[in-house]
Short mmCIF file of C-alpha atoms and ligand atoms in Angstrom, two decimals:
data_model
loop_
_atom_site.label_atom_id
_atom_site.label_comp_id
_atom_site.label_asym_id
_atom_site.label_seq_id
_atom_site.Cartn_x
_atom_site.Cartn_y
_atom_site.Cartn_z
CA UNK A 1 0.00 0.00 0.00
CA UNK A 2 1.03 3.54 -0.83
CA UNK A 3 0.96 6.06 2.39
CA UNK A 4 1.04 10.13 2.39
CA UNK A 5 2.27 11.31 5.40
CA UNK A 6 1.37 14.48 7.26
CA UNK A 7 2.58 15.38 10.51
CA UNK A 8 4.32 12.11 10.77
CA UNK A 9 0.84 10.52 9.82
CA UNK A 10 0.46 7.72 7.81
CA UNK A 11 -2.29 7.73 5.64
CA UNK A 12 -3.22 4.73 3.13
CA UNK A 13 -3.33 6.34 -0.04
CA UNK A 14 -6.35 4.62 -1.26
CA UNK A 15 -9.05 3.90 1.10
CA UNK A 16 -12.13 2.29 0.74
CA UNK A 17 -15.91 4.87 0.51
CA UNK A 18 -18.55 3.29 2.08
CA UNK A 19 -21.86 5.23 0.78
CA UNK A 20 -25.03 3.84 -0.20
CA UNK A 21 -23.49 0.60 1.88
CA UNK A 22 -26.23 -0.06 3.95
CA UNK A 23 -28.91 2.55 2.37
CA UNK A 24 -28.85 6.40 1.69
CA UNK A 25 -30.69 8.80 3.89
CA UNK A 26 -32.21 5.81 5.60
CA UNK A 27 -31.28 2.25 6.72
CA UNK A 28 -31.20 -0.47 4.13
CA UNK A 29 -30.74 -4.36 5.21
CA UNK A 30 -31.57 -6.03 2.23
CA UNK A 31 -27.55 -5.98 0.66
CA UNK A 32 -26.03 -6.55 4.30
CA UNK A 33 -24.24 -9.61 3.13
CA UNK A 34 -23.31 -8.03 0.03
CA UNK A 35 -21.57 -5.10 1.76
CA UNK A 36 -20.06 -7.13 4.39
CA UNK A 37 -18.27 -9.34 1.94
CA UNK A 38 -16.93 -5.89 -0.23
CA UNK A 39 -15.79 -4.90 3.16
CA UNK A 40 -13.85 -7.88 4.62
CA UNK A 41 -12.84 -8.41 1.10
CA UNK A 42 -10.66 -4.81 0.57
CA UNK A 43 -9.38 -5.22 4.04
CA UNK A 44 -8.13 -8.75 2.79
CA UNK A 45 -6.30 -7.34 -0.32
CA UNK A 46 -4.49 -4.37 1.84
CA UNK A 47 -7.30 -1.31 1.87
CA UNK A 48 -6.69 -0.54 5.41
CA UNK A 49 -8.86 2.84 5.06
CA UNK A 50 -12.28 2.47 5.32
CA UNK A 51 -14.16 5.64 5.06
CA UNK A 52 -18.01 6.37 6.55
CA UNK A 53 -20.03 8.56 8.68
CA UNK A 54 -23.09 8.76 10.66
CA UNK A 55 -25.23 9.93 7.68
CA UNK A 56 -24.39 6.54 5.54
CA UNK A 57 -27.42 4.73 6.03
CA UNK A 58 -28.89 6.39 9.08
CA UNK A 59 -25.58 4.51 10.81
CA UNK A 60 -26.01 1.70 9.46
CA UNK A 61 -22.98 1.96 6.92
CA UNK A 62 -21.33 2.41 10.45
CA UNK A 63 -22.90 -1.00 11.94
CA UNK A 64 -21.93 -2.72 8.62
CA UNK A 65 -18.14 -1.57 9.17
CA UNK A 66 -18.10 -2.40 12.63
CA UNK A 67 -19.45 -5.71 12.13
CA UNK A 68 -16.21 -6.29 9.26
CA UNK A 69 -13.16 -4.59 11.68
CA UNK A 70 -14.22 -6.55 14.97
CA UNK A 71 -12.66 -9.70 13.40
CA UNK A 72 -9.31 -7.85 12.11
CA UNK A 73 -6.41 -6.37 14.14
CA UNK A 74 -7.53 -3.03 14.94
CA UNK A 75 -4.30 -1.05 14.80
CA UNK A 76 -3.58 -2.27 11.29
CA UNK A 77 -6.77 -0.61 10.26
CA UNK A 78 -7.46 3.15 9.35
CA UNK A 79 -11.37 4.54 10.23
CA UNK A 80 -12.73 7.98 9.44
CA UNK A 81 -16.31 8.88 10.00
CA UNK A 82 -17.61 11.90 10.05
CA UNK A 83 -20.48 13.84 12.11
CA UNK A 84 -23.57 15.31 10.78
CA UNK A 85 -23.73 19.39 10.44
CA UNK A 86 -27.23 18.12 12.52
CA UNK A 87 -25.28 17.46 15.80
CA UNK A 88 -23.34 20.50 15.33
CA UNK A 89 -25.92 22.92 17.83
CA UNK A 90 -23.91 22.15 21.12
CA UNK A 91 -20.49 20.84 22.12
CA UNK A 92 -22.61 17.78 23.94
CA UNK A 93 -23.97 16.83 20.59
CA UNK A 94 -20.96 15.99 19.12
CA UNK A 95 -19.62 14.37 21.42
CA UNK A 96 -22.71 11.93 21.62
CA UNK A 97 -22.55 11.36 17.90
CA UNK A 98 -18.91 10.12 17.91
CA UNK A 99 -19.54 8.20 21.04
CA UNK A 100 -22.77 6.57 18.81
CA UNK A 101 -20.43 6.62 15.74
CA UNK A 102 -17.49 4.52 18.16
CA UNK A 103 -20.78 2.24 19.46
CA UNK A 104 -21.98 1.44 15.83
CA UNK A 105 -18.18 0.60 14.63
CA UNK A 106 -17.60 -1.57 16.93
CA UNK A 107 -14.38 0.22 18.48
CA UNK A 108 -12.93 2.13 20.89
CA UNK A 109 -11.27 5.01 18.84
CA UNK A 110 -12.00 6.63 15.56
CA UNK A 111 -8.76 7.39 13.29
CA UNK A 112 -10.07 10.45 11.83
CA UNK A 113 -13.35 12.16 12.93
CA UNK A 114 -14.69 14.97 10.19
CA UNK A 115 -17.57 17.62 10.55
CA UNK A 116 -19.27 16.34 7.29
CA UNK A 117 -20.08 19.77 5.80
CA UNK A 118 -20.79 22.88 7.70
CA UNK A 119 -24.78 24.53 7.84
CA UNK A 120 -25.12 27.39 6.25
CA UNK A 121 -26.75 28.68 9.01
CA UNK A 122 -25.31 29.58 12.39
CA UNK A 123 -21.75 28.20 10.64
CA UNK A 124 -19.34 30.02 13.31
CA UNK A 125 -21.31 28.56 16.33
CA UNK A 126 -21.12 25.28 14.79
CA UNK A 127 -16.93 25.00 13.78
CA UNK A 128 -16.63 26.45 17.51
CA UNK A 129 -18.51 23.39 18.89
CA UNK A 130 -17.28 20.69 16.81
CA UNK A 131 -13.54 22.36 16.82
CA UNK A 132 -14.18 22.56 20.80
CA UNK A 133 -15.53 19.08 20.85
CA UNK A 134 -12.82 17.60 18.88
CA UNK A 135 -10.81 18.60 20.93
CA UNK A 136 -12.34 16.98 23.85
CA UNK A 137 -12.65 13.68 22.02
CA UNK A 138 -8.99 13.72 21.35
CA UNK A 139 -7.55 14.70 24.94
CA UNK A 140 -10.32 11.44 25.54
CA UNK A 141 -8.36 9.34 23.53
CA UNK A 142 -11.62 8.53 21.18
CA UNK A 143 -10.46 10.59 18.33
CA UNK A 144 -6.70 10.27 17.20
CA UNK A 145 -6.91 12.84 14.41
CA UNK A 146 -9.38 15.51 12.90
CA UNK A 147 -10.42 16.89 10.12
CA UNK A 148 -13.16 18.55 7.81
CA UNK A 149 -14.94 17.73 4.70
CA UNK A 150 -16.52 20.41 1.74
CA UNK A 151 -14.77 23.39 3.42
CA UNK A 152 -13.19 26.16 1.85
CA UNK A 153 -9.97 27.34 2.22
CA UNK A 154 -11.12 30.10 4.14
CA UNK A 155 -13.36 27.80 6.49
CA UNK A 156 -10.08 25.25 6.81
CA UNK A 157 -8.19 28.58 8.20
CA UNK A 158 -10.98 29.55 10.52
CA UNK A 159 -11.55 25.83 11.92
CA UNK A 160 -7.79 25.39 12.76
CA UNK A 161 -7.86 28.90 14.79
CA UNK A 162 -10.11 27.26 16.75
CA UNK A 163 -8.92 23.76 17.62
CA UNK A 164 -5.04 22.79 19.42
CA UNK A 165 -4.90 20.07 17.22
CA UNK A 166 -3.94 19.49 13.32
CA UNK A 167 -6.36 19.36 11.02
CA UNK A 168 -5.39 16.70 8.69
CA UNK A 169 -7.77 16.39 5.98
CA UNK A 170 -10.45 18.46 3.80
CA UNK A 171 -12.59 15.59 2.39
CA UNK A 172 -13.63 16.72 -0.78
CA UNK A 173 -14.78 15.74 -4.00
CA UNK A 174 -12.35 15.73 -6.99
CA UNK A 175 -11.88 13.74 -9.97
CA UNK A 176 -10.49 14.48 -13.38
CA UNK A 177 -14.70 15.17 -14.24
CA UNK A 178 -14.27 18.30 -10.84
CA UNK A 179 -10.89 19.76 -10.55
CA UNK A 180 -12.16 22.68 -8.69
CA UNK A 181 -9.64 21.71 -5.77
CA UNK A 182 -6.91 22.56 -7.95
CA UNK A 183 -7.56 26.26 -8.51
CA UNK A 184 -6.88 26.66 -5.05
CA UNK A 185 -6.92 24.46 -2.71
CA UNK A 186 -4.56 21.82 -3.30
CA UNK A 187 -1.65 24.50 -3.06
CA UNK A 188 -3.37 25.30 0.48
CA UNK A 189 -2.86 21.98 1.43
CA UNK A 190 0.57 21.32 0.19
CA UNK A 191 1.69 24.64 2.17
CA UNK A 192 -0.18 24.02 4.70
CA UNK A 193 0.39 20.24 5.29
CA UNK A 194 -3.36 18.99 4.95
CA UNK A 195 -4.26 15.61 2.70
CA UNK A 196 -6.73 16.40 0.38
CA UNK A 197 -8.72 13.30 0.24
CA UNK A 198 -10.85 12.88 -3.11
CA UNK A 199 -14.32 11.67 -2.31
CA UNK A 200 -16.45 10.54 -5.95
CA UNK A 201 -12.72 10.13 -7.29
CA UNK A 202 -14.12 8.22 -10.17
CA UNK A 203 -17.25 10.33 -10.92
CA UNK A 204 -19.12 7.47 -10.06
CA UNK A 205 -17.96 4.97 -12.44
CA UNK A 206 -18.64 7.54 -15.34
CA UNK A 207 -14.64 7.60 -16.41
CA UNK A 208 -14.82 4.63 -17.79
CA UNK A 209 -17.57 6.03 -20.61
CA UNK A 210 -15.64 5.68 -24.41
CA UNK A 211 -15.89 9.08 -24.88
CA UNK A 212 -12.98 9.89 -23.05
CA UNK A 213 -10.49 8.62 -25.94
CA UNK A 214 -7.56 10.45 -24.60
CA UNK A 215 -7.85 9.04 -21.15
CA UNK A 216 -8.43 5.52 -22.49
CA UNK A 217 -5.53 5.91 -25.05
CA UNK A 218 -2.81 7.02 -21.92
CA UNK A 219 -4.19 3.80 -20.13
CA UNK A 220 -3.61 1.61 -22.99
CA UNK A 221 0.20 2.88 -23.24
CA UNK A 222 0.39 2.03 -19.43
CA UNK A 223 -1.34 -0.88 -19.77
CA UNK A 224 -3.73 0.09 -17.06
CA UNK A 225 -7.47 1.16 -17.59
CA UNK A 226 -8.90 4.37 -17.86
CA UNK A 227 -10.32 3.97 -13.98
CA UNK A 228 -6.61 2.97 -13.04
CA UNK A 229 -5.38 6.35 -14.29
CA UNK A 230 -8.09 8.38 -13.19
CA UNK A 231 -6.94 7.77 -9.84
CA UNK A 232 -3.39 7.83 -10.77
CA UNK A 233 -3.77 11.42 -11.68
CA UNK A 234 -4.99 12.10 -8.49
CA UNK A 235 -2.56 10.06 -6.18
CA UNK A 236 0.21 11.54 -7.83
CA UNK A 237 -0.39 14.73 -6.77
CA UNK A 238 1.39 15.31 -3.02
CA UNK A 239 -0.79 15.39 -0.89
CA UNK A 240 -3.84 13.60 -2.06
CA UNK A 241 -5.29 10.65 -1.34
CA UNK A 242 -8.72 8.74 -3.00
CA UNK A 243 -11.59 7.04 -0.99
CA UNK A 244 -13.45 5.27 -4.20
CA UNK A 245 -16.34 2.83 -3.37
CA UNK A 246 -15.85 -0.48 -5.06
CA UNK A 247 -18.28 -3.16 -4.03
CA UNK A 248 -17.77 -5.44 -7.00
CA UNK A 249 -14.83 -7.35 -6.28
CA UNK A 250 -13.80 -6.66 -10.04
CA UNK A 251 -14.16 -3.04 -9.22
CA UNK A 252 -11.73 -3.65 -6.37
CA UNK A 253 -9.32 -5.11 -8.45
CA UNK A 254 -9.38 -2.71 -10.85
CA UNK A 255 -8.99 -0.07 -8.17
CA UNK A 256 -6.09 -1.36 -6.23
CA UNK A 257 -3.76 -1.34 -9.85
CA UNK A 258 -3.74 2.45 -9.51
CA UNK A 259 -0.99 2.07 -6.57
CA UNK A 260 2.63 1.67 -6.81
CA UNK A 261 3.29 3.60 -10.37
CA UNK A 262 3.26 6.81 -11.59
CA UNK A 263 2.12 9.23 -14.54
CA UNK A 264 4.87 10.65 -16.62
CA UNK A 265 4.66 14.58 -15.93
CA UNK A 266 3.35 14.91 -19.98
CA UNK A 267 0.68 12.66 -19.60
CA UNK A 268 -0.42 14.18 -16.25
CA UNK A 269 -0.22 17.71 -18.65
CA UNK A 270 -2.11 16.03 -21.51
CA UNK A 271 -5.18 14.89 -18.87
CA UNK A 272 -5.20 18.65 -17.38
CA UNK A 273 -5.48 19.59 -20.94
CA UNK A 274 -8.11 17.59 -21.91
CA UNK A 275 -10.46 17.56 -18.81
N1 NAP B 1 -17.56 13.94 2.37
C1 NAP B 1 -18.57 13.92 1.53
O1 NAP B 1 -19.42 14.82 1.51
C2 NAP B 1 -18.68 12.79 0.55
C3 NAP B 1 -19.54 12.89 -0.55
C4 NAP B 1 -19.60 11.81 -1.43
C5 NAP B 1 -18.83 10.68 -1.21
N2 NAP B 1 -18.02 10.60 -0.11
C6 NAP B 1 -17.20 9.39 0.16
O2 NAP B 1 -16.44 9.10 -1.01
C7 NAP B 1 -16.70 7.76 -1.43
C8 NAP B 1 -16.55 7.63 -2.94
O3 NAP B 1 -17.42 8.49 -3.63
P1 NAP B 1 -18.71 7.97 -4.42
O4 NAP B 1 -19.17 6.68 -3.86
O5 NAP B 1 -19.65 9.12 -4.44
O6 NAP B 1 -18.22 7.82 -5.93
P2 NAP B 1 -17.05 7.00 -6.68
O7 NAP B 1 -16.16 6.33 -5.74
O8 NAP B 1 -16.46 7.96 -7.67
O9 NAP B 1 -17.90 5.95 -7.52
C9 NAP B 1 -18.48 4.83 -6.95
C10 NAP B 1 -19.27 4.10 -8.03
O10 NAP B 1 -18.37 3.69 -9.08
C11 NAP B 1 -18.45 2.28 -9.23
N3 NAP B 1 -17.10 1.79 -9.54
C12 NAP B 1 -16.09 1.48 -8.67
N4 NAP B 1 -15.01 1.04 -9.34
C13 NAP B 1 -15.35 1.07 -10.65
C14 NAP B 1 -14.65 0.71 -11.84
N5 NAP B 1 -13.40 0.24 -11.80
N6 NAP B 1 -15.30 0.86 -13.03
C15 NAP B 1 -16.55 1.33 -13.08
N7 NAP B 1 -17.28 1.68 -11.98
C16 NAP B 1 -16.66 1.56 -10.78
C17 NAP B 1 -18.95 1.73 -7.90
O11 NAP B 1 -19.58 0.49 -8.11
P3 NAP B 1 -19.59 -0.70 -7.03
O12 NAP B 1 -19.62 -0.06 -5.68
O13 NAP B 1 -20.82 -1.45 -7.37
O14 NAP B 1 -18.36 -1.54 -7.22
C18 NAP B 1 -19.92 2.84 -7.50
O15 NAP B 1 -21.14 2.69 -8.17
C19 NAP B 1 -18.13 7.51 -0.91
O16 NAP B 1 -18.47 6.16 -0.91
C20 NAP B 1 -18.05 8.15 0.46
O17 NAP B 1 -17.38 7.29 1.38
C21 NAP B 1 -17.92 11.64 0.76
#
């Protein structure tokens, strides 16, 4: 497995997204076995990162990783969730989420705990509580690390004034289909020692569409697929890592030849060009 490393962190560079495991907006049981198989199955072939949160499923993306990581050695593994801008009205509320988040996994101590996006509303009262509560969690010993998802720059800036601890990671979504992060926050990130992790990393599946002749041309010269260098692009920028779901165990497959090689600065040039 390839690692980025930020403040003498290790992070898998390819983790494992867990959405619409175990429902969307509400709980789903009816693929449990399904999702519990994908599951056990990346952890088998080396995707230590498993990303979640509280809103996957109503929890129940939660219960379905939790019910996977109880039979593996816990340290090897990596486990972000995140909490719901819902909880984010009082310092208490957080703090009950990630205890409910640490209940439904199955575990004693969440890797990285996110805010999942901030309200629109009331957005300074609710960094101050979940930066405050963070903090709690971590001096606790049930968070090790923090971080944020879908903030700006600007927001990144404001939420570390308020916290003692390092925010590690804006969660946010970027493929070669969005590279919004590139106009200006990847640089922040580099500078500022943050991993950028790239949620939808493979637009949803849509990268592999014919279409895209150039991409699938580069792949053919690498003798990878147009998936493969998708996420190539994105892993070989410092700094970045890619959470892709992949239930299908061909999907898997596919996804774990993106590690261990690189994109030859023209073709990286060529892709910026053409996307
Ligand atoms: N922080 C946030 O606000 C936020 C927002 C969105 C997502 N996320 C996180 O990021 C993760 C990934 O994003 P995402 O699920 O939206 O999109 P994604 O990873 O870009 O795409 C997932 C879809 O692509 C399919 N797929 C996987 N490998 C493929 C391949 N080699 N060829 C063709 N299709 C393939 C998957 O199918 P199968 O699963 O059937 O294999 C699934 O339908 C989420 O699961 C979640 O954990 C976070």
């Amino acid at each position: 497995m390839e690692y980025k490393k930020v403040n003498n962190i290790k992070i898998p560079a390819l983790g494992l997204g867990t959405w619409h495991m175990g429902g969307t907006l509400i709980a789903n049981h009816s693929n449990d076995a399904e999702y519990i198989e994908a599951i056990k199955r990346a952890i088998d072939r080396g995707i230590t990162h498993i990303d979640t949160a509280e809103l996957y499923g109503a929890g129940h993306a939660e219960e379905l990783v939790g019910k996977v990581i109880t039979n593996y050695d816990r340290k090897k593994l990596f486990i972000t969730t995140k909490v719901s801008p819902n909880h984010l009205l009082t310092k208490n509320q957080v703090i009950n989420a990630a205890k409910n988040s640490l209940r439904r996994l199955n575990t004693d101590y969440i890797d990285l705990y996110l805010v999942h996006w901030l309200p629109p509303l009331l957005y300074h009262n609710a960094l101050k509580n979940s930066m405050s509560a963070f903090d709690q969690l971590v001096e606790e010993g049930l968070v090790r690390h923090i971080g944020v998802s879908n903030f700006s720059v600007r927001q990144v800036k404001e939420a570390q004034e308020l916290t003692k601890n390092k925010i590690i990671t804006n969660q946010v979504e970027y493929s070669l289909l969005n590279r919004n992060p590139e106009t200006e926050l990847l640089d922040f990130c580099v500078k500022e020692k943050v991993i950028l992790t790239a949620y939808t990393p493979i637009a949803k599946g849509r990268l592999n569409n014919e279409a895209f002749k150039i991409l699938h041309e580069i792949a053919k010269k690498y003798k990878k697929t147009a998936i493969q260098v998708s996420l190539r692009y994105l892993l070989d920028k410092e700094n970045v890592i890619a959470i892709p779901k992949m239930t299908s165990e061909a999907h898997l497959k596919e996804g774990i030849g993106c590690l261990d090689w690189n994109l030859k600065k023209e073709d990286q040039e060529i892709l910026k060009n053409a996307f």
